[in-house]
PDB file of C-alpha atoms in Angstrom:
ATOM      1  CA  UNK A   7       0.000   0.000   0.000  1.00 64.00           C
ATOM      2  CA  UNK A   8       2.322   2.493  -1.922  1.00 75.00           C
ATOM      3  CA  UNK A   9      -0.262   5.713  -1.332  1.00 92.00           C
ATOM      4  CA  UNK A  10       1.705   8.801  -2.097  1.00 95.00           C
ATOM      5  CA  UNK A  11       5.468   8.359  -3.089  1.00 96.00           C
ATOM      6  CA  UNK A  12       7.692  11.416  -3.294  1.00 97.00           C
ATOM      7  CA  UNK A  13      11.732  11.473  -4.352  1.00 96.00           C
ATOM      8  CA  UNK A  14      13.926  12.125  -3.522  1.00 96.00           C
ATOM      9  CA  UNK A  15      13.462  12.377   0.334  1.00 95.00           C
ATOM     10  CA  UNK A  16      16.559  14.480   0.908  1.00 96.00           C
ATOM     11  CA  UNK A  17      18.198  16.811  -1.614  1.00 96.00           C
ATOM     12  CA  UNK A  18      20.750  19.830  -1.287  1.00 97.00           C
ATOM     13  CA  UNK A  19      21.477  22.229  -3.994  1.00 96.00           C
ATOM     14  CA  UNK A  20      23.334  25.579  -4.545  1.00 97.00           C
ATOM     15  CA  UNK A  21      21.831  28.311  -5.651  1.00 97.00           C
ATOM     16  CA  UNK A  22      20.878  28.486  -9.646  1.00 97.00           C
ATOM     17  CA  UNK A  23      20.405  24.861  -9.694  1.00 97.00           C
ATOM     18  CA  UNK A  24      17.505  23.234 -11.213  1.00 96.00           C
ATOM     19  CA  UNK A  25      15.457  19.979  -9.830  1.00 96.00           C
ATOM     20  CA  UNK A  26      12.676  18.171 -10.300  1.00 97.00           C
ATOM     21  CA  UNK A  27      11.154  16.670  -7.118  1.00 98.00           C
ATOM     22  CA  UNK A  28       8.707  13.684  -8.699  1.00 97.00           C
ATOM     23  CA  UNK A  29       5.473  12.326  -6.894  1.00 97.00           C
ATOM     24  CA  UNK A  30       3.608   9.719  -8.036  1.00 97.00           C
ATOM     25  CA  UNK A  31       0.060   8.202  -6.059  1.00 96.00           C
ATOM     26  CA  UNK A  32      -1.832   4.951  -6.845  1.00 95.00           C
ATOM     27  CA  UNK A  33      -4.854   5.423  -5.380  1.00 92.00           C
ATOM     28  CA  UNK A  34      -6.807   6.475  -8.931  1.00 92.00           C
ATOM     29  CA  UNK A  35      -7.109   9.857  -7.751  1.00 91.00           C
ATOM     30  CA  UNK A  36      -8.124  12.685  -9.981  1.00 89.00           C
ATOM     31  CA  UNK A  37      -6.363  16.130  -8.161  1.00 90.00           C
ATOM     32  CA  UNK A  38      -2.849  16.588  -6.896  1.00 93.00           C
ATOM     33  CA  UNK A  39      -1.185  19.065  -4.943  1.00 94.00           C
ATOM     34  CA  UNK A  40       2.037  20.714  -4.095  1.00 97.00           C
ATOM     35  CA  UNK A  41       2.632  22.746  -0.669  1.00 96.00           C
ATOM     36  CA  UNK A  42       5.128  23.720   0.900  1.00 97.00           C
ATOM     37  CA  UNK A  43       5.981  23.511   4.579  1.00 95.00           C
ATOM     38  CA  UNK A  44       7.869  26.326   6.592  1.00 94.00           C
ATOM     39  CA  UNK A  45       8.349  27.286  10.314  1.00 88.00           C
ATOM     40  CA  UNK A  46       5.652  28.974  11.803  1.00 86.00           C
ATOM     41  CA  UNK A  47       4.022  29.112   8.336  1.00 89.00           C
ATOM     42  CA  UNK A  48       1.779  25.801   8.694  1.00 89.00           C
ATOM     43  CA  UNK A  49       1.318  24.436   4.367  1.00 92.00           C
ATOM     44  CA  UNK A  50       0.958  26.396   1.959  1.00 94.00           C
ATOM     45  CA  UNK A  51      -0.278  25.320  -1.478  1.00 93.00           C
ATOM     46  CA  UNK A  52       2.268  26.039  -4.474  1.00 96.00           C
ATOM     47  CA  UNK A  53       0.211  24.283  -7.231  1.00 96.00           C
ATOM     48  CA  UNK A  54      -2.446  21.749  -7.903  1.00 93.00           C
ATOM     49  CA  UNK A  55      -3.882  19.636 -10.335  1.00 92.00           C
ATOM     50  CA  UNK A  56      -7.845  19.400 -10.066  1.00 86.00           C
ATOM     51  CA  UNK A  57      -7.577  16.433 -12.549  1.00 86.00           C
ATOM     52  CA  UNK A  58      -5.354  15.180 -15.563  1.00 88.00           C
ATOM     53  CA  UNK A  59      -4.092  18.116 -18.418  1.00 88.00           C
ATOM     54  CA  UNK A  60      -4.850  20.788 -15.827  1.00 91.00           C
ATOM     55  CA  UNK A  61      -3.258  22.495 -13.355  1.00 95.00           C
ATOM     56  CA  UNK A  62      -3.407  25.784 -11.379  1.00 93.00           C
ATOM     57  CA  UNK A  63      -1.400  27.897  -9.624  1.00 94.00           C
ATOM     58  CA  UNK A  64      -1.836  28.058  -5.656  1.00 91.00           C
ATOM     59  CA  UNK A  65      -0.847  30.501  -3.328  1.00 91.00           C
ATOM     60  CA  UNK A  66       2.688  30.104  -3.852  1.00 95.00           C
ATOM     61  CA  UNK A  67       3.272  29.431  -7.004  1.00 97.00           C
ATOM     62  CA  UNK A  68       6.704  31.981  -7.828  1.00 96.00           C
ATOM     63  CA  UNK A  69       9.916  30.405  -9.128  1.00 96.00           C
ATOM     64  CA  UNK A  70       8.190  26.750  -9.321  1.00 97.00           C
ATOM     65  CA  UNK A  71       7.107  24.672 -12.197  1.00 97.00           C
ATOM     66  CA  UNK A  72       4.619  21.905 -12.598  1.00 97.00           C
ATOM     67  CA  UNK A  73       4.214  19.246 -15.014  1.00 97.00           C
ATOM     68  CA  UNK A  74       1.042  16.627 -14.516  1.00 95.00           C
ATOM     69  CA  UNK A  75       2.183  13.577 -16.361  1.00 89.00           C
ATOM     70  CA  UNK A  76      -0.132  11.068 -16.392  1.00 94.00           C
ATOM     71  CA  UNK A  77      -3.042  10.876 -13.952  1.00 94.00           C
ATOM     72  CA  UNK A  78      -0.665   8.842 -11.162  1.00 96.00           C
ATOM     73  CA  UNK A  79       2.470  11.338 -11.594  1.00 97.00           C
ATOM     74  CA  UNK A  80       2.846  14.852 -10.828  1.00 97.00           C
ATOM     75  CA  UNK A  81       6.013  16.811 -10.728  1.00 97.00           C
ATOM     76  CA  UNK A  82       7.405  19.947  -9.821  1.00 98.00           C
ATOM     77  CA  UNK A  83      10.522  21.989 -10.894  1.00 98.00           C
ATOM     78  CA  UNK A  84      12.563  24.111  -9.489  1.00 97.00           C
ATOM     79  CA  UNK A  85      14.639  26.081 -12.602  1.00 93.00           C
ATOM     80  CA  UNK A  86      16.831  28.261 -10.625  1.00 96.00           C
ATOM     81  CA  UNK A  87      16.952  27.228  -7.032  1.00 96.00           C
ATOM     82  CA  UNK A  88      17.296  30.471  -4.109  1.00 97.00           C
ATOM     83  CA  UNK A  89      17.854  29.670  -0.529  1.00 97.00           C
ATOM     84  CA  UNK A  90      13.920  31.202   0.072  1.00 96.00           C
ATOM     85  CA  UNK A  91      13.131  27.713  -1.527  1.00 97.00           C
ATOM     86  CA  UNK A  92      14.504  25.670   1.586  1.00 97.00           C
ATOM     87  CA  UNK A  93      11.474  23.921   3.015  1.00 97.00           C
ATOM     88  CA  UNK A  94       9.579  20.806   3.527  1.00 96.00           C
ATOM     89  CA  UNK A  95       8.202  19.943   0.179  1.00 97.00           C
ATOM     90  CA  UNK A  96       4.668  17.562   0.415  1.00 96.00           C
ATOM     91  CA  UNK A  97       2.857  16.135  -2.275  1.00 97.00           C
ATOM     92  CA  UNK A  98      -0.842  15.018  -1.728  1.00 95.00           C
ATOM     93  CA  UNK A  99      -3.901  13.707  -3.683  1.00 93.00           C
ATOM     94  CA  UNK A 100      -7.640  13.345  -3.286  1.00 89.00           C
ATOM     95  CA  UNK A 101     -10.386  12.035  -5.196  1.00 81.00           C
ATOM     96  CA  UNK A 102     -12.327  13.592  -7.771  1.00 66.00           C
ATOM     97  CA  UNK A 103     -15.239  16.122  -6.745  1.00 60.00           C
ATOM     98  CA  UNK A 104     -14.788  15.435  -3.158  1.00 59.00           C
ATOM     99  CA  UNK A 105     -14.259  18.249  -1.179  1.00 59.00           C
ATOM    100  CA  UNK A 106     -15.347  16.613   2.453  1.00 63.00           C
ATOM    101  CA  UNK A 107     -12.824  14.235   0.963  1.00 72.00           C
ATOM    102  CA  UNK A 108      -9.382  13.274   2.564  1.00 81.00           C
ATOM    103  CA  UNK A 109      -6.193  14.682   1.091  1.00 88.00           C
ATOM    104  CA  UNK A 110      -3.234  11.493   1.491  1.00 91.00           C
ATOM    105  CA  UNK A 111       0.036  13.023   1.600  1.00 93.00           C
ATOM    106  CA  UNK A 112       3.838  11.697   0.892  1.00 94.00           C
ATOM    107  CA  UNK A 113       6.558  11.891   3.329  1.00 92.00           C
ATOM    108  CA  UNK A 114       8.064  14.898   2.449  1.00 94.00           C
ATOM    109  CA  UNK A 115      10.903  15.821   0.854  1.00 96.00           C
ATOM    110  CA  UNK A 116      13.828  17.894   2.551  1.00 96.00           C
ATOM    111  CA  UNK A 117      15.096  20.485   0.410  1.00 97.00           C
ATOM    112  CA  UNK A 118      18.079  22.856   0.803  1.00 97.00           C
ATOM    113  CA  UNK A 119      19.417  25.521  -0.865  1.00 97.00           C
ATOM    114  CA  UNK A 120      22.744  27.052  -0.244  1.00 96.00           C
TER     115      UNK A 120
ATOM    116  CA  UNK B   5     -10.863  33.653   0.282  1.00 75.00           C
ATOM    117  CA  UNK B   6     -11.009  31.120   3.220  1.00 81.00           C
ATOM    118  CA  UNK B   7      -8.323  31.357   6.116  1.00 88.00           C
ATOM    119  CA  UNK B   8      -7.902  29.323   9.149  1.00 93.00           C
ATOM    120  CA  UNK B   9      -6.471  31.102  12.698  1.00 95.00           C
ATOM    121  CA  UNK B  10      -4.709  28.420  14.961  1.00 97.00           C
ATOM    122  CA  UNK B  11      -4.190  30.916  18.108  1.00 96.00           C
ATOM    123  CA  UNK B  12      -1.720  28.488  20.308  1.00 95.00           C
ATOM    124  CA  UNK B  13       1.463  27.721  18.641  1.00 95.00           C
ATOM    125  CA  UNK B  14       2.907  25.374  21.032  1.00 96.00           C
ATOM    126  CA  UNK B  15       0.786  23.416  24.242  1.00 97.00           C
ATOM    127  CA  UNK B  16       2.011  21.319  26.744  1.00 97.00           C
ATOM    128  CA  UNK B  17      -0.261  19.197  28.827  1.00 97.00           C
ATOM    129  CA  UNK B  18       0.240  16.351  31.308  1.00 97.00           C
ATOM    130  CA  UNK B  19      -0.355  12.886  30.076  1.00 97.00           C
ATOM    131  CA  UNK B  20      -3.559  11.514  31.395  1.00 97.00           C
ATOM    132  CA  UNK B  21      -4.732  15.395  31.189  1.00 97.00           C
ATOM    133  CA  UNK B  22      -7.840  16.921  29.024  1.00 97.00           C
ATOM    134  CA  UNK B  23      -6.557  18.623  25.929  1.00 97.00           C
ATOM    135  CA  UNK B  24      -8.488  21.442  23.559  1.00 97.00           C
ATOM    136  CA  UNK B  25      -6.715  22.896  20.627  1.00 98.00           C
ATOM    137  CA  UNK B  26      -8.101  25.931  19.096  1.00 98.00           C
ATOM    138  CA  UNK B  27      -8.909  26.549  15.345  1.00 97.00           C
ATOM    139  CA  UNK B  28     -11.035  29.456  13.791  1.00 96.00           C
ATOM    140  CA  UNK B  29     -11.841  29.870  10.237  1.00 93.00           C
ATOM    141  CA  UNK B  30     -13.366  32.461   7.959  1.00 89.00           C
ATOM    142  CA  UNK B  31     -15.224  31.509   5.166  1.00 81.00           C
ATOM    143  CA  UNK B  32     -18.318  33.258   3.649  1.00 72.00           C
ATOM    144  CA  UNK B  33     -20.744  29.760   3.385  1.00 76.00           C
ATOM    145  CA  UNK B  34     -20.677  26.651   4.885  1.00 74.00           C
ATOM    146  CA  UNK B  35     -16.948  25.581   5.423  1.00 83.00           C
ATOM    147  CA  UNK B  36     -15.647  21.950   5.289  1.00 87.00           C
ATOM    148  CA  UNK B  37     -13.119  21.575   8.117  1.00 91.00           C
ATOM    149  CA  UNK B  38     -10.284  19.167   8.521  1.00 93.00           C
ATOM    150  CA  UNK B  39      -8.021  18.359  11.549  1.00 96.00           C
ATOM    151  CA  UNK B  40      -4.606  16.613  10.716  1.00 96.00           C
ATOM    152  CA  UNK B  41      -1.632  15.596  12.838  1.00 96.00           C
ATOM    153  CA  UNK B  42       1.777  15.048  11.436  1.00 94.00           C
ATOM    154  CA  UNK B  43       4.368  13.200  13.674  1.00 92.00           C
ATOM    155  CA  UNK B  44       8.008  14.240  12.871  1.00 87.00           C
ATOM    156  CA  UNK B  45       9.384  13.498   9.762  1.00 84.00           C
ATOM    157  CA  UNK B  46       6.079  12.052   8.673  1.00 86.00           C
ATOM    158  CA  UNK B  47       3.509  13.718   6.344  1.00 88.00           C
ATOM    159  CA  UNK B  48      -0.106  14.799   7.437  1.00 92.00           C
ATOM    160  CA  UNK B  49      -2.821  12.071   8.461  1.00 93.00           C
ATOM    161  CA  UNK B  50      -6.196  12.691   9.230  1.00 93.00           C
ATOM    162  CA  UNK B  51      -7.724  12.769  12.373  1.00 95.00           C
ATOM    163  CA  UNK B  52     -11.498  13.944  11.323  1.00 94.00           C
ATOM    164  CA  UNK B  53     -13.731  15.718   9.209  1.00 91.00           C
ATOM    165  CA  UNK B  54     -16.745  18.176   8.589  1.00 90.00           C
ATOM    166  CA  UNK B  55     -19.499  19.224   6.339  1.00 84.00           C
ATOM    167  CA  UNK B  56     -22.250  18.726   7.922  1.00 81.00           C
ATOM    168  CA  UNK B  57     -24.884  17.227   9.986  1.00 83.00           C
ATOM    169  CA  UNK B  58     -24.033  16.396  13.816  1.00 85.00           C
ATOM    170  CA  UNK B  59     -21.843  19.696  14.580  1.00 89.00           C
ATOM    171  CA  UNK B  60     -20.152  17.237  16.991  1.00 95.00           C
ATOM    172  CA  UNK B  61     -17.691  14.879  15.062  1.00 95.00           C
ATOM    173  CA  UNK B  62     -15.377  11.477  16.100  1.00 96.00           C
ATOM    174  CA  UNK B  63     -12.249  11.099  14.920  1.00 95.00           C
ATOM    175  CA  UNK B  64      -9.384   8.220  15.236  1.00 95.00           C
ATOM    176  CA  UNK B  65      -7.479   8.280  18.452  1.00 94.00           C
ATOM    177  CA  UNK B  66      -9.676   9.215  20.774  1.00 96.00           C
ATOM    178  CA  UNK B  67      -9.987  12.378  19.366  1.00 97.00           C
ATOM    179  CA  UNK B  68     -13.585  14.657  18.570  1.00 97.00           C
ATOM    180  CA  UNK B  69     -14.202  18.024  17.387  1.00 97.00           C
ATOM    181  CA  UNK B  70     -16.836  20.716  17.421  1.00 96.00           C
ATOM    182  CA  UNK B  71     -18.461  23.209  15.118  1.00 94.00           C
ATOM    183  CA  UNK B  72     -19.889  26.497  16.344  1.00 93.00           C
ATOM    184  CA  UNK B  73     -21.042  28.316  13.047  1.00 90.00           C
ATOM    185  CA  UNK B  74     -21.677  31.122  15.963  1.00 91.00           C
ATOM    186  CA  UNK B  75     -18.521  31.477  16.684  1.00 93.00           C
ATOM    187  CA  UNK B  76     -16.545  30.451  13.300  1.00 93.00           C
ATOM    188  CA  UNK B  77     -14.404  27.268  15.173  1.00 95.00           C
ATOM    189  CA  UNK B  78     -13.648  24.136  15.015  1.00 96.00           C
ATOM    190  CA  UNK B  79     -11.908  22.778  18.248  1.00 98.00           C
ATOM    191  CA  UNK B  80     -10.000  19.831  18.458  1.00 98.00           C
ATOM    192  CA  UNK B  81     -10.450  17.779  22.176  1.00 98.00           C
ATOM    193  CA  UNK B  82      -9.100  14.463  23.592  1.00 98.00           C
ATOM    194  CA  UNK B  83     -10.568  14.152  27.483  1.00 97.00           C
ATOM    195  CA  UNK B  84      -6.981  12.199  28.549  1.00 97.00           C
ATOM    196  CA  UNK B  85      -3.929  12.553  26.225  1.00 97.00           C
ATOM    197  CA  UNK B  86      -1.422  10.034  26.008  1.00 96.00           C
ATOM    198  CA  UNK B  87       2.816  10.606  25.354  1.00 95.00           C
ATOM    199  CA  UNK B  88       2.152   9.354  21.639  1.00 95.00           C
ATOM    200  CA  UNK B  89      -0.276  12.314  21.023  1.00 96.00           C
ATOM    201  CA  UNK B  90       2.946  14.406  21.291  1.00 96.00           C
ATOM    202  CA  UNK B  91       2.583  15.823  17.338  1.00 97.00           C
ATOM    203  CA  UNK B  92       2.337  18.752  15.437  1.00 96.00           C
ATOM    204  CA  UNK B  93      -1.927  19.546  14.547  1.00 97.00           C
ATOM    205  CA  UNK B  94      -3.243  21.733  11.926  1.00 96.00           C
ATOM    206  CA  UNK B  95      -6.806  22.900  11.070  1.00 96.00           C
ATOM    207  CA  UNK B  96      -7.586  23.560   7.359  1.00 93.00           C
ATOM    208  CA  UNK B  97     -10.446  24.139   5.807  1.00 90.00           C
ATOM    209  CA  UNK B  98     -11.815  23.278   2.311  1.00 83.00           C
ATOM    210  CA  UNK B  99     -13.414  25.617  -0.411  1.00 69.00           C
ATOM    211  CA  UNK B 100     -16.994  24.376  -2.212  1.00 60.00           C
ATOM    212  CA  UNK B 101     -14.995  25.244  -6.061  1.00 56.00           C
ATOM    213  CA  UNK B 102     -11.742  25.802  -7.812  1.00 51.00           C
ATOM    214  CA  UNK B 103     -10.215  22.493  -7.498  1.00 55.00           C
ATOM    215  CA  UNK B 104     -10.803  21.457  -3.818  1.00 64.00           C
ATOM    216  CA  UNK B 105      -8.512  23.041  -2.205  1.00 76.00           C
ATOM    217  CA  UNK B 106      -7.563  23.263   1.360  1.00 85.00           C
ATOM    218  CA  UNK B 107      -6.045  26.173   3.318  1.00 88.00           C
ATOM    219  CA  UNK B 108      -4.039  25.457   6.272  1.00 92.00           C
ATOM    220  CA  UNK B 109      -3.328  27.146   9.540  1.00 94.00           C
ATOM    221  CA  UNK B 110      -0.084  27.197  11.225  1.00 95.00           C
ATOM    222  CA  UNK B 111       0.007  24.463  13.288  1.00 95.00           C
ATOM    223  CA  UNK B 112      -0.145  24.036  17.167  1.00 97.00           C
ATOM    224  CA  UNK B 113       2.656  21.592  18.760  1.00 96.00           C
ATOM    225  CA  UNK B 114       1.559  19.475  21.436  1.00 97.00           C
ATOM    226  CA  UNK B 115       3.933  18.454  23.996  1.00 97.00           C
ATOM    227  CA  UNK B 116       3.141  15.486  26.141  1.00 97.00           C
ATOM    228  CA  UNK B 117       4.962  15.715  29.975  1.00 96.00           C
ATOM    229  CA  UNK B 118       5.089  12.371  31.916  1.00 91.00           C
TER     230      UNK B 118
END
């Protein structure tokens, strides 16, 4: 029982780098989401997909990149990486045209920026 | 827009002791509200839900919440916490459109003495 998988777990980079941090769920759901988790901040959502071939921008969404692949994968991209990007990155998904419905969320992945 | 206002940052209760954690919300209709707890270095799980009906709802754990629409909250109580409660808890609620979204507060971290 996979849920939501999100690599890598850990990653440092230097500033102006680019990365992709990849998230994949197999639970057939429909809408995916990016946020972003800081100190004192609580989540904050960077982007979503409400379903497959679309996605939005959140509240967040400034210097990241998404790209929904397929209806299991959704990834995001950093181009040029800035040490305001350090922070817990979490991916999540829900079904379709639930909104009482629960949002399953990955691990996390650790990112910092030097 | 919706927002969510967790007022306590950080708690610390006695194990075996009552626990409340506050949550309010604004949101101009009827809100769906989430609690979640997230145990270090794990994502978010849920711990219970609302959208309507009984304004009094059960969660896992032990754990139960209340609505007052008079009062725009959503408290989170356990009558006798136990040392594996220590977590970090965040309210969010849920918009009715635009891709079910859900808007976080800032967390509250519960300490558990022994």
């Amino acid at each position: 029982n996979a849920g939501v998988t999100q690599t890598p777990k850990f990653q440092v980079l230097k500033t102006g780098q680019s990365m992709t941090l990849q998230c994949a769920q197999d639970m057939n759901h429909n809408s995916m989401y990016w946020y972003r988790q800081d100190p004192g901040m609580g989540l904050r959502l960077i982007y979503y997909s409400a379903s497959e071939g679309t996605t939005d921008k959140g509240e967040v969404p400034n210097g990241y990149n998404v790209s929904r692949l397929n209806k299991r994968e959704f990834s995001l991209r950093l181009e040029s990486a800035a040490p305001s990007q350090t922070s817990v990155y979490f991916c999540a998904s829900r079904a379709a045209g639930t909104n009482t419905g629960e949002l399953f969320f990955g691990e996390g992945s650790r990112l910092t920026v030097l | 827009a919706q927002s969510v206002t967790q007022p306590d940052i950080h708690i610390t209760v006695s194990e075996g002791a009552s626990l409340e954690l506050r949550c309010n919300y604004s949101y101009g209709a009827t809100p769906y509200l989430f609690w979640y707890v997230q145990s270090p270095g794990q994502g978010l799980q849920l711990l219970l839900k609302y959208f309507s009906g009984d304004t009094l709802v059960q969660g896992i754990k032990g754990f139960e919440a209340e609505f007052k629409r008079s009062q725009s909250s959503f408290n989170l109580r356990k009558p006798s916490v136990h040392w594996s409660d220590a977590a970090e808890y965040f309210c969010a609620v849920g918009a009715t459109g635009g891709g079910n979204k859900l808007t976080f507060g800032t967390g509250t971290q519960l300490k558990v003495e022994l």
